[in-house]
Coordinates of C-alpha atoms in Angstrom, one line a residue:
M22 CA -27.3 -11.5 -35.6
N23 CA -27.2 -15.0 -33.9
A24 CA -27.9 -14.7 -29.8
S25 CA -25.5 -17.8 -29.4
R26 CA -22.8 -16.8 -31.4
E27 CA -19.8 -15.0 -30.4
Y28 CA -18.7 -11.4 -32.0
H29 CA -15.8 -9.1 -31.8
V30 CA -16.9 -5.5 -30.6
A31 CA -15.1 -2.5 -31.1
P32 CA -14.4 0.4 -29.6
R33 CA -14.5 -1.7 -26.3
H34 CA -16.2 1.3 -24.3
L35 CA -19.0 0.3 -26.0
A36 CA -19.2 -3.7 -25.4
P37 CA -22.2 -4.3 -23.4
G38 CA -21.7 -6.1 -19.9
A39 CA -19.0 -7.0 -17.9
G40 CA -17.7 -9.7 -19.6
M41 CA -15.4 -12.4 -17.9
P42 CA -14.2 -11.6 -14.5
D43 CA -11.6 -14.0 -14.8
T44 CA -10.4 -11.8 -17.7
A45 CA -9.1 -8.9 -15.0
L46 CA -8.2 -11.2 -12.3
Q47 CA -5.9 -13.5 -14.0
R48 CA -3.5 -10.8 -14.5
L49 CA -2.5 -10.2 -11.0
A50 CA -2.8 -13.9 -10.2
T51 CA -0.5 -14.6 -13.5
A52 CA 1.9 -11.5 -11.5
R53 CA 1.6 -13.9 -8.3
W54 CA -0.5 -11.5 -6.3
L55 CA -2.0 -13.4 -3.4
H56 CA -5.4 -14.6 -3.6
G57 CA -8.6 -15.6 -1.7
G58 CA -12.3 -15.3 -1.4
D59 CA -15.5 -15.2 1.2
D60 CA -18.6 -17.8 1.1
V61 CA -20.5 -15.2 -1.2
A62 CA -18.0 -15.1 -4.2
N63 CA -16.7 -12.1 -3.2
V64 CA -12.8 -12.3 -4.8
Y65 CA -9.7 -10.6 -3.6
L66 CA -6.1 -10.0 -4.4
A67 CA -3.3 -8.6 -2.8
S68 CA 0.1 -7.6 -3.5
P69 CA 3.1 -9.7 -2.5
D70 CA 3.8 -6.9 0.2
L71 CA 0.2 -6.7 1.0
R72 CA 0.0 -2.8 0.5
I73 CA -1.8 -3.1 -2.6
R74 CA -5.5 -4.6 -2.6
F75 CA -8.0 -5.3 -5.4
G76 CA -11.5 -6.8 -5.1
F77 CA -14.1 -8.1 -7.5
L78 CA -17.0 -7.7 -5.1
P79 CA -20.7 -8.7 -6.7
E80 CA -22.1 -9.7 -3.2
T81 CA -21.0 -6.0 -1.4
P82 CA -23.2 -2.9 -2.0
G83 CA -21.2 -0.4 -4.1
P84 CA -18.9 -0.6 -7.4
L85 CA -18.3 -4.0 -8.4
W86 CA -14.3 -3.5 -8.7
K87 CA -11.9 -1.6 -6.4
A88 CA -8.4 -0.9 -5.7
T89 CA -6.9 0.8 -3.3
A90 CA -3.3 1.1 -1.7
A91 CA -1.4 2.2 1.9
G92 CA 1.8 2.3 2.9
D93 CA 1.2 0.5 5.8
P94 CA -0.8 -2.6 5.2
F95 CA -2.2 -2.8 8.5
H96 CA -2.5 0.3 10.4
G97 CA -1.9 2.8 7.2
E98 CA -4.5 4.9 5.9
A99 CA -5.6 4.5 2.2
A100 CA -3.3 6.4 -0.2
W101 CA -5.8 6.3 -3.2
L102 CA -8.7 4.4 -4.5
V103 CA -10.2 2.9 -7.7
T104 CA -13.7 2.1 -8.3
M105 CA -15.5 0.5 -11.4
S106 CA -19.1 -0.1 -11.6
D107 CA -21.1 -3.2 -12.6
H108 CA -20.9 -2.9 -16.7
T109 CA -17.2 -1.8 -16.8
P110 CA -16.0 -4.3 -19.8
A111 CA -13.6 -6.8 -17.7
E112 CA -11.1 -6.0 -20.7
I113 CA -10.7 -2.5 -19.6
V114 CA -10.6 -3.7 -16.0
A115 CA -7.7 -6.5 -17.1
D116 CA -5.7 -3.2 -18.6
F117 CA -5.8 -1.5 -15.3
A118 CA -5.1 -4.7 -13.6
S119 CA -1.7 -5.0 -15.8
A120 CA -0.7 -1.1 -15.2
L121 CA -1.2 -1.9 -11.6
A122 CA 1.4 -4.8 -11.4
N123 CA 3.7 -3.1 -13.4
V124 CA 3.4 -0.2 -11.4
H125 CA 3.9 -2.2 -8.2
A126 CA 6.8 -4.2 -9.4
E127 CA 8.6 -0.8 -9.0
G128 CA 8.3 -0.6 -5.7
P129 CA 6.5 1.9 -3.3
A130 CA 7.9 4.9 -4.9
A131 CA 6.1 4.0 -7.8
Y132 CA 2.5 3.0 -6.3
L133 CA 2.2 5.4 -3.1
T134 CA 3.5 8.7 -4.7
D135 CA 3.5 10.4 -8.0
N136 CA 7.4 10.7 -9.2
H137 CA 6.5 10.7 -13.0
P138 CA 4.1 13.4 -13.8
V139 CA 3.3 13.2 -17.4
A140 CA 0.7 14.7 -19.7
F141 CA -2.6 13.1 -19.0
G142 CA -4.2 14.0 -22.3
E143 CA -2.1 12.8 -24.6
T144 CA -3.2 9.3 -24.6
L145 CA -6.7 10.7 -25.4
V146 CA -5.7 12.7 -28.0
A147 CA -3.8 10.1 -29.8
A148 CA -6.7 8.2 -29.6
G149 CA -9.0 11.0 -31.4
W150 CA -10.5 12.2 -28.0
S151 CA -11.7 15.8 -28.5
T152 CA -12.1 18.8 -25.6
V153 CA -15.9 19.3 -25.1
E154 CA -17.2 22.5 -23.1
D155 CA -20.4 22.2 -21.7
E156 CA -22.0 25.3 -20.0
R157 CA -23.9 22.8 -17.3
L158 CA -20.4 21.6 -16.0
P159 CA -17.8 23.8 -14.3
H160 CA -15.2 21.9 -16.1
A161 CA -14.1 20.6 -19.6
F162 CA -14.1 17.3 -20.3
S163 CA -12.5 14.9 -23.0
Q164 CA -14.8 12.9 -25.2
S165 CA -14.4 10.2 -27.6
P166 CA -15.0 10.1 -31.2
D167 CA -18.1 8.6 -31.3
G168 CA -19.4 10.5 -28.2
Y169 CA -20.4 7.3 -26.0
A170 CA -17.4 7.5 -23.6
E171 CA -16.4 10.6 -21.5
V172 CA -13.1 11.6 -19.1
H173 CA -13.6 14.3 -16.6
H174 CA -10.9 15.7 -14.5
I175 CA -12.2 17.4 -11.6
P176 CA -10.9 20.7 -10.6
G177 CA -10.4 22.3 -7.1
D178 CA -10.3 21.2 -3.8
L179 CA -12.0 17.9 -3.0
D180 CA -12.5 16.3 0.3
R181 CA -9.6 13.4 1.1
A182 CA -12.3 11.3 3.4
S183 CA -15.0 11.6 0.7
E184 CA -12.6 10.6 -2.1
L185 CA -11.3 7.9 0.1
A186 CA -15.1 7.0 1.0
G187 CA -15.7 6.7 -3.0
T188 CA -18.6 9.5 -2.7
S189 CA -16.3 11.9 -4.5
A190 CA -13.4 11.5 -7.1
R191 CA -11.1 13.7 -8.9
W192 CA -10.9 11.3 -12.1
I193 CA -14.5 10.3 -13.6
V194 CA -14.4 8.0 -16.7
N195 CA -17.7 6.9 -17.9
G196 CA -19.0 5.2 -21.4
G197 CA -21.3 2.8 -23.1
T198 CA -25.1 3.0 -24.2
D199 CA -27.9 4.3 -21.8
E200 CA -28.9 0.6 -21.1
Q201 CA -25.6 -0.3 -20.2
R202 CA -23.8 2.7 -18.7
W203 CA -20.7 2.3 -16.8
W204 CA -18.0 4.2 -14.8
I205 CA -14.7 4.4 -13.3
T206 CA -13.5 6.8 -10.3
A207 CA -10.0 7.5 -9.2
S208 CA -9.0 10.0 -6.0
S209 CA -6.5 12.4 -6.2
A210 CA -3.6 10.7 -5.0
T211 CA -3.9 8.5 -7.6
P212 CA -0.3 8.1 -9.2
T213 CA -0.1 9.7 -12.5
R214 CA 0.9 6.4 -14.2
L215 CA -1.9 4.5 -13.0
V216 CA -4.2 7.2 -14.3
V217 CA -2.5 6.9 -17.8
G218 CA -2.7 3.3 -17.6
L219 CA -6.5 3.4 -17.0
Y220 CA -6.6 6.2 -20.2
G221 CA -4.9 3.4 -22.0
A222 CA -7.2 0.6 -21.0
V223 CA -10.4 2.7 -22.1
V224 CA -9.0 3.8 -25.3
N225 CA -7.3 0.2 -26.7
P226 CA -8.4 -0.4 -29.9
A227 CA -8.3 -4.3 -29.4
P228 CA -11.6 -5.4 -30.0
V229 CA -13.6 -7.7 -27.2
R230 CA -15.5 -10.8 -27.5
R231 CA -19.4 -10.7 -26.5
E232 CA -22.2 -13.4 -27.4
G233 CA -24.8 -12.2 -29.7
S234 CA -27.2 -12.3 -27.4
D235 CA -25.5 -9.3 -25.4
L236 CA -25.6 -7.2 -28.7
R237 CA -29.0 -5.7 -29.0
H238 CA -28.7 -2.0 -27.9
V239 CA -25.0 -1.8 -29.3
P240 CA -25.3 1.5 -31.6
V241 CA -24.5 1.5 -35.1
C242 CA -21.0 3.1 -34.8
A243 CA -19.6 0.2 -33.3
T244 CA -17.7 -2.4 -35.3
V245 CA -19.4 -6.1 -34.8
T246 CA -17.7 -8.9 -36.6
P247 CA -18.5 -12.6 -35.9
V248 CA -15.6 -14.7 -34.1
A249 CA -14.9 -17.9 -36.0
P250 CA -16.4 -21.1 -33.8
V251 CA -13.7 -23.1 -32.0
R252 CA -14.8 -26.5 -31.3
G253 CA -15.0 -27.5 -27.6
S254 CA -14.4 -23.8 -26.3
S255 CA -17.1 -22.1 -24.9
R256 CA -16.8 -18.4 -23.2
A257 CA -20.0 -18.8 -21.2
L258 CA -19.8 -17.7 -17.4
A259 CA -20.8 -21.4 -16.5
A260 CA -17.1 -22.2 -17.4
H261 CA -15.8 -20.6 -14.9
A262 CA -17.9 -21.9 -12.3
G263 CA -14.6 -24.0 -10.8
S264 CA -12.2 -21.3 -11.5
P265 CA -9.8 -21.2 -8.9
L266 CA -10.3 -17.5 -8.5
I267 CA -14.0 -16.9 -8.4
R268 CA -16.5 -19.1 -7.3
S269 CA -19.3 -17.7 -8.9
A270 CA -18.4 -15.0 -11.9
Q271 CA -21.8 -14.1 -12.4
P272 CA -21.9 -10.6 -11.0
S273 CA -25.2 -9.5 -9.1
V274 CA -26.7 -6.3 -10.4
S275 CA -27.4 -4.0 -7.5
A276 CA -29.0 -0.8 -7.7
Q277 CA -26.1 2.0 -7.4
S278 CA -25.5 5.3 -8.4
G279 CA -22.7 6.2 -11.1
P280 CA -20.4 9.2 -10.7
A281 CA -21.8 12.9 -10.8
F282 CA -21.2 13.8 -14.6
V283 CA -22.4 11.3 -17.3
R284 CA -22.9 11.9 -21.3
G285 CA -26.0 14.2 -21.6
G286 CA -26.5 16.0 -18.4
I287 CA -25.6 15.7 -14.4
R288 CA -26.6 13.2 -12.0
P289 CA -27.2 13.9 -8.5
A290 CA -23.8 13.8 -6.4
F291 CA -22.1 10.5 -5.7
S292 CA -24.0 8.2 -3.4
R293 CA -24.4 4.3 -2.0

């Protein structure tokens, strides 16, 4: 495999590395969300009514990505929280951002409350995912056909304050290889359609682009095909250095604990 060449990788939950952060940020910028940043490369976007916030946080302890909403942009308690870790493919983040923009466009009733209940599992079943029982866990979970991605819906009562602090979650998604495992969490009050949008982002069959140098640990079950080169076009992170959305697209790698449930066993509880 040519280390300097680009390849299409599928399924996307096996794509190594975070990819291009702008892939996700541009979805909300295109929807005319407000954006800004700080002097250490964190990027913040807000819906036009300031009730939803979306952040790319490479220089802040904790998850690389966060999304949250509140009824009052200045004084209201957060209604829900979604977080995504360092290695979450930017393409998955981008599809979630699109779902977020679409739901926001329908108004507060859509993004602050859950008025459109749907069957969560249909999206996963349609993509060939199956239900798995594990005696080590207090609940069943859904697993991708290759066994490298999972969705956990945690039952029972959860402490709201802990969920909004990011130390527990109602939904946990994880995927990737042991070398670059990624995770996503969503709190209990996350609108159902946003959770379904998240599921759709994970199972989207469209391949993603990665450089050959990043593909050393891709499992043999992944489909990897060369991308035809285009003269004068580079997707290196350096090309994004002057982006109006992000001053430094290279996410820092910080030690952080993932969600409680991961493939092959149980990690300790959430921590920062």
